[in-house]
Coordinates of C-alpha atoms and ligand atoms in Angstrom, one line a residue:
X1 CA 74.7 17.4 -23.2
X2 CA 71.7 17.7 -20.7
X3 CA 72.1 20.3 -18.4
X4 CA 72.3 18.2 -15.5
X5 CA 73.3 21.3 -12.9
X6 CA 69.2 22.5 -13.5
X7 CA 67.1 19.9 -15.7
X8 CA 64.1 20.4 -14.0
X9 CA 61.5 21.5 -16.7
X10 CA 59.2 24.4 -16.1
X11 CA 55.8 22.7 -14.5
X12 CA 58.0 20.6 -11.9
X13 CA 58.8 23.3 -9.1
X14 CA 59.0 20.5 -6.2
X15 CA 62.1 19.5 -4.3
X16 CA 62.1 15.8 -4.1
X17 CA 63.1 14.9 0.0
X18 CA 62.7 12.0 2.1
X19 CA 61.3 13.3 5.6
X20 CA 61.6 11.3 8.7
X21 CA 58.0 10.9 9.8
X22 CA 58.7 8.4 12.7
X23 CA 57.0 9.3 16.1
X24 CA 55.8 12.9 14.4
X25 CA 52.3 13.9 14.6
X26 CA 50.2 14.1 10.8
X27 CA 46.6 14.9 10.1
X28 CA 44.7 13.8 7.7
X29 CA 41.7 15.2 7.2
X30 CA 39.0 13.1 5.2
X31 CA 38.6 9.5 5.6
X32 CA 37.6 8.2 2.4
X33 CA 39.4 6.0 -0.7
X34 CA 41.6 8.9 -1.3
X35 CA 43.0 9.2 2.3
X36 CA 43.1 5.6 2.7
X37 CA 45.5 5.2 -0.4
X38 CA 47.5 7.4 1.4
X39 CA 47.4 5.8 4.5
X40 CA 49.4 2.5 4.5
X41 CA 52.9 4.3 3.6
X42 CA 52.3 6.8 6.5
X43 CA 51.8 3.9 9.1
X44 CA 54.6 2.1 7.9
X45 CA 57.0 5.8 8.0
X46 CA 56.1 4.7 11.6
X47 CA 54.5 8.3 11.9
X48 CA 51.9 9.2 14.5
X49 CA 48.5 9.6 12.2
X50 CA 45.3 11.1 13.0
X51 CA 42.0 11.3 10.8
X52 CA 39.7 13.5 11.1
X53 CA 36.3 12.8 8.8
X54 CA 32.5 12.4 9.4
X55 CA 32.7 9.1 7.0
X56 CA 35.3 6.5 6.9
X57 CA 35.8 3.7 4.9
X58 CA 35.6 0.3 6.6
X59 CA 39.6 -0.5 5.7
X60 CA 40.2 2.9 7.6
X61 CA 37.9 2.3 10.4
X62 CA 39.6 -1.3 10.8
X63 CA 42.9 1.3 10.9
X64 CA 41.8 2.9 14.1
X65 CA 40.2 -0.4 15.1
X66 CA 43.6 -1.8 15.3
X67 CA 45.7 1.2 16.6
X68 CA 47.1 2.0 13.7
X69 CA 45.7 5.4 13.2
X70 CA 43.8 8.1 15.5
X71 CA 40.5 8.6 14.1
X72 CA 38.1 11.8 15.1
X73 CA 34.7 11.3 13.2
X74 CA 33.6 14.7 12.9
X75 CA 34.1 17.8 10.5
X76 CA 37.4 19.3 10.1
X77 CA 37.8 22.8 12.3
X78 CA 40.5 25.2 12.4
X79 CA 42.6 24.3 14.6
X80 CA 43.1 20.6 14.4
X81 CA 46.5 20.3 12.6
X82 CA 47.8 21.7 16.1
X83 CA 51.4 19.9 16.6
X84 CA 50.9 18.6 13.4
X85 CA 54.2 17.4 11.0
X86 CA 52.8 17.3 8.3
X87 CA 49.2 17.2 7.1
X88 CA 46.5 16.2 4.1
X89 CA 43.6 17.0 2.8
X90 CA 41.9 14.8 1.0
X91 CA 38.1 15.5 1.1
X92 CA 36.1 15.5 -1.3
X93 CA 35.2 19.4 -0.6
X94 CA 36.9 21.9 -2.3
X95 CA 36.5 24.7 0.5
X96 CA 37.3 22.4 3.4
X97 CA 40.9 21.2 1.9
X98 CA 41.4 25.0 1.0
X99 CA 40.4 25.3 4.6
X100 CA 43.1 22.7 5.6
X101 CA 45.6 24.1 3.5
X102 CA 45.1 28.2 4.7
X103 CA 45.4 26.8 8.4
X104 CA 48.4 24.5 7.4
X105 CA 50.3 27.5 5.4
X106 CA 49.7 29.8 8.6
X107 CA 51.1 27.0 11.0
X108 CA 54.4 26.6 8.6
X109 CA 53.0 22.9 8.0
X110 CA 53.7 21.5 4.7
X111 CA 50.3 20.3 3.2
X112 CA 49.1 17.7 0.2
X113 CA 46.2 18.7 -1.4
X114 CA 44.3 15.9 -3.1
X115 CA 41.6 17.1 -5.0
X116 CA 44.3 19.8 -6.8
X117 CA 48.1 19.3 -6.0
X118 CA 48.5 22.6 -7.0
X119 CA 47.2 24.8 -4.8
X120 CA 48.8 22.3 -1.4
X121 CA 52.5 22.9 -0.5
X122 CA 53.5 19.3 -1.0
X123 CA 52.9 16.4 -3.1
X124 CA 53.4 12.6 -3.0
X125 CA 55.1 11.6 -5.4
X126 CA 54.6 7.8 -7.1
X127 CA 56.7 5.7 -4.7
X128 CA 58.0 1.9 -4.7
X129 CA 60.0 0.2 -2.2
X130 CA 62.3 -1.8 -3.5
X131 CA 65.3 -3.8 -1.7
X132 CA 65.6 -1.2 1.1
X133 CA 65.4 1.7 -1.4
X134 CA 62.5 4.3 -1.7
X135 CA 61.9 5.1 -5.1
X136 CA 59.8 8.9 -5.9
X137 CA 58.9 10.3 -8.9
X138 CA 57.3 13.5 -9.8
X139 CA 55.8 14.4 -12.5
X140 CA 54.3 18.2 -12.3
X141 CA 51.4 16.6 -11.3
X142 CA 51.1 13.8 -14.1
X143 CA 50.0 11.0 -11.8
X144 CA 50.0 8.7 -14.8
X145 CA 52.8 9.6 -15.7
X146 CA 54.9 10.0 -12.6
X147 CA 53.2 6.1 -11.8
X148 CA 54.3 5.1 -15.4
X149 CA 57.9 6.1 -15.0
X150 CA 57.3 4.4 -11.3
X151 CA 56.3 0.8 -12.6
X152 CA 59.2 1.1 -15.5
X153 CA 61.7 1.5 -13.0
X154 CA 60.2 -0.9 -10.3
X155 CA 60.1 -3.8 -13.2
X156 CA 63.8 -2.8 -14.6
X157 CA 65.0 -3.5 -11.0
X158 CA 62.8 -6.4 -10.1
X159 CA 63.8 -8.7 -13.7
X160 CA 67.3 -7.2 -13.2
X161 CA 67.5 -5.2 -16.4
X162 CA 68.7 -2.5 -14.0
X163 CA 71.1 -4.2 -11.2
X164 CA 72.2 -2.1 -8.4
X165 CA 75.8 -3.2 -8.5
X166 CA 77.1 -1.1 -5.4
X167 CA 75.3 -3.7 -3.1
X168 CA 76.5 -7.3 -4.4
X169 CA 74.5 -9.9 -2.6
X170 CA 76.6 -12.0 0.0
X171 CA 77.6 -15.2 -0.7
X172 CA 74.8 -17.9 0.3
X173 CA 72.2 -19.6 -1.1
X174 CA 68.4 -19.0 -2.0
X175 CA 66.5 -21.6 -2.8
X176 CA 63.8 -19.8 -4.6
X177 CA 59.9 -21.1 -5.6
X178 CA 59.9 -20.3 -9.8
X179 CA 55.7 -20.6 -10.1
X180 CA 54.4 -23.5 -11.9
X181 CA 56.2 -22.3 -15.3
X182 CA 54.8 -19.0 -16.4
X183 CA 57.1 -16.2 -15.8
X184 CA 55.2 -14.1 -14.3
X185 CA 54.3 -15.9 -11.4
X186 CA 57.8 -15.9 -10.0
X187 CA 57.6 -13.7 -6.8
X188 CA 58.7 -10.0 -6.9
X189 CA 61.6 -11.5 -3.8
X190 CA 62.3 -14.7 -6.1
X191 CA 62.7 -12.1 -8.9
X192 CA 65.1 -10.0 -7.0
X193 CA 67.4 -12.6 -5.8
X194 CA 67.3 -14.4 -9.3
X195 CA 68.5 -11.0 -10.8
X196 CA 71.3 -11.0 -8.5
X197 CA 72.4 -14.8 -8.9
X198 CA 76.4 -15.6 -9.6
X199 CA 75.0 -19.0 -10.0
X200 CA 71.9 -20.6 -11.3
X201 CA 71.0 -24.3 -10.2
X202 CA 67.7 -25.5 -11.7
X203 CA 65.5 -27.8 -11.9
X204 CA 63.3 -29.2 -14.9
X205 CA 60.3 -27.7 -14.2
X206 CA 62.2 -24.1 -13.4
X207 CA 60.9 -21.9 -15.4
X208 CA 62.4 -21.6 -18.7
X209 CA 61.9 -18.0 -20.0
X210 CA 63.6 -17.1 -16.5
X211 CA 66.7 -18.4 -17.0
X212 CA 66.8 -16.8 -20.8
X213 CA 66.6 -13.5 -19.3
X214 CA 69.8 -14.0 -17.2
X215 CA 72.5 -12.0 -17.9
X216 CA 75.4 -13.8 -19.7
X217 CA 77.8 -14.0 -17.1
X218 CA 75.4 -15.7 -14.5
X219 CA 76.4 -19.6 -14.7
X220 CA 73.7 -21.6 -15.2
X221 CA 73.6 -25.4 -14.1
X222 CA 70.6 -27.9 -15.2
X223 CA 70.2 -29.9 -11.6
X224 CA 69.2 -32.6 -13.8
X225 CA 72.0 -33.0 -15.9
X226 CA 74.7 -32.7 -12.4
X227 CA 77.1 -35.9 -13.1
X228 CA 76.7 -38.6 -10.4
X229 CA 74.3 -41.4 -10.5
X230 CA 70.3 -41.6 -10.2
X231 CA 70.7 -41.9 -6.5
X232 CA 73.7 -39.4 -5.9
X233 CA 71.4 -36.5 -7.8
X234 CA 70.2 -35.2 -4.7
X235 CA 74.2 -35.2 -2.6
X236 CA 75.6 -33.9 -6.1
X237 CA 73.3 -30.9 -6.0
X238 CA 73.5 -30.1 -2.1
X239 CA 77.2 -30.8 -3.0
X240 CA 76.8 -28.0 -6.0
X241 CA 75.2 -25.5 -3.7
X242 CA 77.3 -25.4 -0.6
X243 CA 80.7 -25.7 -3.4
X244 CA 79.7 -22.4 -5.2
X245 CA 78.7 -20.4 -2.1
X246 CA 82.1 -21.4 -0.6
X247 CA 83.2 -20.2 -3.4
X248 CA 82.4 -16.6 -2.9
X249 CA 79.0 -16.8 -5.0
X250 CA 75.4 -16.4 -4.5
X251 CA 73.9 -19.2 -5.6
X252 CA 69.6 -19.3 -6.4
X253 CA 68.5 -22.6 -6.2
X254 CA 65.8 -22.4 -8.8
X255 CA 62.6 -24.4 -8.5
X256 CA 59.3 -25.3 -10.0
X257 CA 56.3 -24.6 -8.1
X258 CA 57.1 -23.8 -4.2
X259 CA 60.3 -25.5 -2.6
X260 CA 59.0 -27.3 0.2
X261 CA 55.9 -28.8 -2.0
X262 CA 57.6 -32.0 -3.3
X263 CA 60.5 -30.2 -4.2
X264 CA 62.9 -31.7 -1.8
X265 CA 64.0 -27.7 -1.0
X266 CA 63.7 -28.7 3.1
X267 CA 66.5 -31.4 2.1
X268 CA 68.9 -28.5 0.3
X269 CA 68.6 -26.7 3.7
X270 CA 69.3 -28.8 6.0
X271 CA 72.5 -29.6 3.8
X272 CA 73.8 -26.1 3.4
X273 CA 73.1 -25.0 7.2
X274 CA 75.4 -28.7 8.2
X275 CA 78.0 -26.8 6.0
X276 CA 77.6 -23.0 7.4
X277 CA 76.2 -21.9 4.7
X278 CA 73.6 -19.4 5.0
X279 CA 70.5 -20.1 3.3
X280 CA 66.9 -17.9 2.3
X281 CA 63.9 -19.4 1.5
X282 CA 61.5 -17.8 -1.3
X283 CA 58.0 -20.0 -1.2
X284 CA 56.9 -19.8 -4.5
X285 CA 53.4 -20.3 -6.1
X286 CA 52.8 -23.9 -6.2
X287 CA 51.5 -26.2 -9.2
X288 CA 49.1 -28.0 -6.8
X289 CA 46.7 -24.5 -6.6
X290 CA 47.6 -22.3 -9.4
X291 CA 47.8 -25.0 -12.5
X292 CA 44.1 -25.7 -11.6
X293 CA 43.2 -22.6 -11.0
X294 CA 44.7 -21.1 -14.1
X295 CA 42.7 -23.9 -15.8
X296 CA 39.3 -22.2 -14.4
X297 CA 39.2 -25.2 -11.4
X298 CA 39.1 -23.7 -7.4
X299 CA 40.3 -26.0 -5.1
X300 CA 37.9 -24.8 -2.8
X301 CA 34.5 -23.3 -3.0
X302 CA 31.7 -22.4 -0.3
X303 CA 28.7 -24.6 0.1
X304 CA 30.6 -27.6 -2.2
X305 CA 34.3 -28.4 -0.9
X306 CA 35.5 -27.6 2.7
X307 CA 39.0 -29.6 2.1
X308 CA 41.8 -29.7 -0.5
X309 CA 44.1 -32.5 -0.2
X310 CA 47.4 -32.3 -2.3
X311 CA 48.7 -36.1 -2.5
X312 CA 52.1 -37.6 -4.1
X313 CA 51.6 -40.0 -6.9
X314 CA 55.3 -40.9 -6.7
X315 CA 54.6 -44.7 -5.4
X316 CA 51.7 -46.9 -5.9
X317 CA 49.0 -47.0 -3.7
X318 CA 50.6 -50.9 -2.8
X319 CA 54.2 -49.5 -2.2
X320 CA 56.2 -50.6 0.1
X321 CA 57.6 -46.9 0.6
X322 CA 53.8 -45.3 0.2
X323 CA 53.0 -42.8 3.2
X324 CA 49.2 -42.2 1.5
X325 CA 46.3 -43.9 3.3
X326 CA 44.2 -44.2 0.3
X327 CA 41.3 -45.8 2.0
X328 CA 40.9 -42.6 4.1
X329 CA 41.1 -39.8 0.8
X330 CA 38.3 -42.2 -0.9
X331 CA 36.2 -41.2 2.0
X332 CA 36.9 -37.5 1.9
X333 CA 34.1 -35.2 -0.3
X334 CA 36.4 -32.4 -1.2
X335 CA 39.2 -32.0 -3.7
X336 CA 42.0 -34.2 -4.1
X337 CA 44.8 -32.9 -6.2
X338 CA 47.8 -35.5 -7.2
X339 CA 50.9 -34.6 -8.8
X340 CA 53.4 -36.9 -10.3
X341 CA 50.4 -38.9 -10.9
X342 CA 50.1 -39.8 -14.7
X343 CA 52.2 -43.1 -14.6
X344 CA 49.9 -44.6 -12.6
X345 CA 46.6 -42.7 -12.5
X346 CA 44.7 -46.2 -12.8
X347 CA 46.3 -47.5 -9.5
X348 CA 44.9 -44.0 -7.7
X349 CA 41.5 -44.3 -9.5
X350 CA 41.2 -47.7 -8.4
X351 CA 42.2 -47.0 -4.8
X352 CA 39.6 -44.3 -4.7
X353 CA 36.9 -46.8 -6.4
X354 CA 37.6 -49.2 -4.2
X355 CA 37.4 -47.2 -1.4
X356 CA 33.9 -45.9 -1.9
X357 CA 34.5 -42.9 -3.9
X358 CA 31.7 -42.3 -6.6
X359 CA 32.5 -43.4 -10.3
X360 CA 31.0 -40.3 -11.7
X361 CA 33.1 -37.8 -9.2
X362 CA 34.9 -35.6 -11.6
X363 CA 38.4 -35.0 -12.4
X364 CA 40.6 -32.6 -14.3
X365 CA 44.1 -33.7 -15.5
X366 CA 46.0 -30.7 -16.8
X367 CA 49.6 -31.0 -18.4
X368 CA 52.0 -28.9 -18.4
X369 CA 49.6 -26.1 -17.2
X370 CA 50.2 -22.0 -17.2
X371 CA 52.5 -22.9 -20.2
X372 CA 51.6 -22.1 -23.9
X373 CA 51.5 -26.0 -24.2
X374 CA 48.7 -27.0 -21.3
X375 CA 46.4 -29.3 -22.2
X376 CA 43.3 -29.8 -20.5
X377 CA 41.2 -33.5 -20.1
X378 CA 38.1 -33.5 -18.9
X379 CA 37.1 -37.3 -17.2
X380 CA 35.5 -38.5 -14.2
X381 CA 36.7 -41.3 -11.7
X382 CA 35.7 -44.5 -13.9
X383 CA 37.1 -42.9 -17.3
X384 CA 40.4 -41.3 -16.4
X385 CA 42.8 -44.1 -16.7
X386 CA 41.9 -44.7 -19.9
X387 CA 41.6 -41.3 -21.3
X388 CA 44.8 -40.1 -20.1
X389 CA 46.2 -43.1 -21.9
X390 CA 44.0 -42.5 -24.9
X391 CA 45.0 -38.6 -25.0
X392 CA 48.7 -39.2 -24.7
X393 CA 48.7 -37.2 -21.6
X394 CA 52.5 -36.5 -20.6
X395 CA 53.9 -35.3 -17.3
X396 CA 54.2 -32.6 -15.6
X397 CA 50.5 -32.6 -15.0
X398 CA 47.8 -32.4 -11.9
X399 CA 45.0 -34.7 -11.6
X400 CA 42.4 -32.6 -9.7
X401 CA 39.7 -34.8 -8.5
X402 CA 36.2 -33.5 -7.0
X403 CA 33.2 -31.4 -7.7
X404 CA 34.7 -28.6 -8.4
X405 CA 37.2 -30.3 -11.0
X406 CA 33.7 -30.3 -12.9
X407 CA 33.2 -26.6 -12.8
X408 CA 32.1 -24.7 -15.9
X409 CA 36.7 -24.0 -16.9
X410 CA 35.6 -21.6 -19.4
X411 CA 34.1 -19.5 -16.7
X412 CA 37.2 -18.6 -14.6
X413 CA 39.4 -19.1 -17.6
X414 CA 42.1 -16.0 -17.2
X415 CA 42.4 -13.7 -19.8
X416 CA 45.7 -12.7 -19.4
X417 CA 47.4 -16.4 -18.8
X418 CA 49.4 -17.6 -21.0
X419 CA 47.9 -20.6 -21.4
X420 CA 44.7 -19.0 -22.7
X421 CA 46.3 -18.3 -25.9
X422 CA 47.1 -21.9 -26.6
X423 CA 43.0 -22.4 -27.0
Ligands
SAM501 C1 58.5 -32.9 -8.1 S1 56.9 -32.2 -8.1 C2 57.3 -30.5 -7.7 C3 56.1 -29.7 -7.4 C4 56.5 -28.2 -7.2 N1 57.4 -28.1 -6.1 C5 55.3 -27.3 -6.9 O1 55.1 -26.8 -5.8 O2 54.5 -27.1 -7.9 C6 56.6 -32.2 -9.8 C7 55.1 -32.3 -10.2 O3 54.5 -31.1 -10.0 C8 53.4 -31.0 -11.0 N2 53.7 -29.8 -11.8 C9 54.6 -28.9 -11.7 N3 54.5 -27.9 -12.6 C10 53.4 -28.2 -13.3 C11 52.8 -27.6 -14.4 N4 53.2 -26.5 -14.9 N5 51.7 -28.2 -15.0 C12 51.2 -29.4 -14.4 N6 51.8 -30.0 -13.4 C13 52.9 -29.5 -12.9 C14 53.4 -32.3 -11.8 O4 52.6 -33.2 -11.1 C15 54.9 -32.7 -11.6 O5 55.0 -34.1 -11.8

């Protein structure tokens, strides 16, 4: 059994404590990368901070610029932690944070000293925020590992591998933004409230691996496979939604891509708020910007595009129902990005053509993009039609049209993506 009465091991003396900081005066003495690490999770303790340094950083002079911080730009001098909380010194001078901490030990201030923990009577431990909580670690001054054990934790809670069961969430509904398929491009918040989900309804292009991690006893419905007819999908699901948060659940409504980009999500809420039921909204990192640019393409870049226009290819340009004036996006020199498009790519090319656009513009079509899966077709505005047909190119896919869909892809291409793994 570990001794749980005394388990801290010899080379961790600190006693771990939150301290209210809020309104209380703290000095930080030096004004450089290592005091401005420091800095953000002091402003937000709401506590009253002062730095005192010859040399700032810009991100710390934009600090004082805003009122954030105090700033003094001069040397440190005995004396200035006066009314001081709480104080720091993190110069990069040996003998002026020794200074800081001999004038903070004679005050009775507790004192973090940067360049060697040490010989300071505090230390900051590796911290996360997390769902209301503060999480600290210490490590007897093993930053790696005390930020290592930090992370671990952080993740555990974020996927839900560690739930925090004494706060169940109330019943309602989140209809969360699941990334255009990769995993990893969920949000940390969509994360969260997926992990605590009594009740999973997603859609097609949700991403998969997402709803595999889920634990067992989380029901999981396919929004595509609700029973009602083609037209009833969208009442069956609102239906589905309000149903199971009456029922006591929290329900994530799980979607590809961000909710309110062609995803109907604005629908869902004005469904569930008719019924009283309470609804959050997670954006999530839509297909229209991150397929391309995981495929090397920007959607904007200085000196070539100054517009991105993300377009619906769910009608024909000649619809009745079409809300697109095509004759206007053929005018435009930027970047035109259409999803749903691959049905009827020739239609949009055409309306383009026809409206002045140049034949050799180029365009990117990209299926099934940030997936192990993607393919990528290279074309311009004359060819595409008939090499998307040629290629067998399948939805879900972008059609990214402009200069910068000609862009050098290997380039940019991510290293870490998933997709670049399937080249
Ligand atoms: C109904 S819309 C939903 C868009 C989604 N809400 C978003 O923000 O990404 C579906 C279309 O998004 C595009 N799409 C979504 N995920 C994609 C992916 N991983 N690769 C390529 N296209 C994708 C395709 O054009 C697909 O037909």
């Amino acid at each position: 059994m570990p001794n749980t009465q005394n388990d801290q091991q010899p080379g961790d003396p600190n006693y771990l404590v939150g301290i209210d900081l809020a309104g209380h005066r703290v000095v930080v003495v030096g004004g450089g990368t290592v005091a401005q690490r420091r800095l953000g999770l002091l402003i937000a303790s709401g506590a009253d901070v002062h730095v005192i340094s010859r040399v700032v950083t810009p991100a710390v002079e934009a600090m004082a610029t805003s009122g954030q911080i105090g700033l003094i730009l001069r040397d440190y001098a005995d004396g200035d932690l006066d009314g001081a909380w709480y104080a720091m010194a993190c110069t990069d001078e040996p003998d002026t944070n020794a200074a800081v901490v001999a004038e903070a030990t004679r005050r009775r201030i507790f004192c973090v000293r940067a360049d060697n923990a040490r010989l300071g009577t505090a230390v900051t431990p590796a911290t996360a925020r997390y769902d209301g909580m503060t999480l600290g670690v210490l490590a007897g001054g093993r930053h790696r590992r005390s930020a290592a054990v930090r992370n671990a934790l952080l993740e555990a809670l974020q996927s839900g591998v560690v739930t925090d069961d004494s706060a169940p969430a109330t019943p309602g509904v989140a209809l969360v933004g699941g990334g255009p398929g990769d995993p990893d491009l969920i949000t940390v918040r969509g994360r969260r409230l997926l992990a605590r989900a009594n009740l999973v309804v997603a859609d097609r292009l949700a991403p998969p691996e997402l709803l595999a991690e889920l634990s067992p006893d989380v029901e999981v419905v396919d929004a595509a496979k609700i029973p009602y007819g083609r037209a009833m999908a969208q009442e069956a699901i609102n239906s589905a939604l309000i149903e199971g948060a009456k029922a006591g659940k929290f329900v994530v409504r799980l979607k590809g891509g961000d909710p309110y980009v062609f995803g109907r999500g604005y629908e869902e809420l004005e469904a569930c708020v008719a019924a009283g039921v309470p609804v959050t909204v997670v954006p999530g990192v839509t297909s229209a910007i991150s397929v391309p640019a995981l495929a090397g393409i920007p959607v904007t870049h200085r000196g070539v595009t100054h517009e991105f226009v993300v377009v619906s290819g769910h009608v024909a340009p000649d619809h009745p129902d079409s809300l697109v004036d095509w004759p206007a996006l053929a005018r435009l020199r930027g970047t035109l990005v259409l999803l749903m498009a691959v049905e009827r790519v020739d239609k949009f090319a055409a309306a383009l053509l026809d409206g002045g656009r140049a034949a050799d513009t180029p365009v990117t079509v990209i299926q099934e993009g940030s997936l192990r899966t993607e393919r990528v077709l290279r074309a311009d505005l004359s060819t595409v039609a008939e090499r998307v047909r040629a290629e067998g190119i399948r939805p879900p896919a972008i059609v990214v049209i402009g200069p910068t869909a000609g862009f050098d892809q290997n380039v940019t291409r991510s290293t870490e993506s998933a997709s670049s793994t399937s080249r």
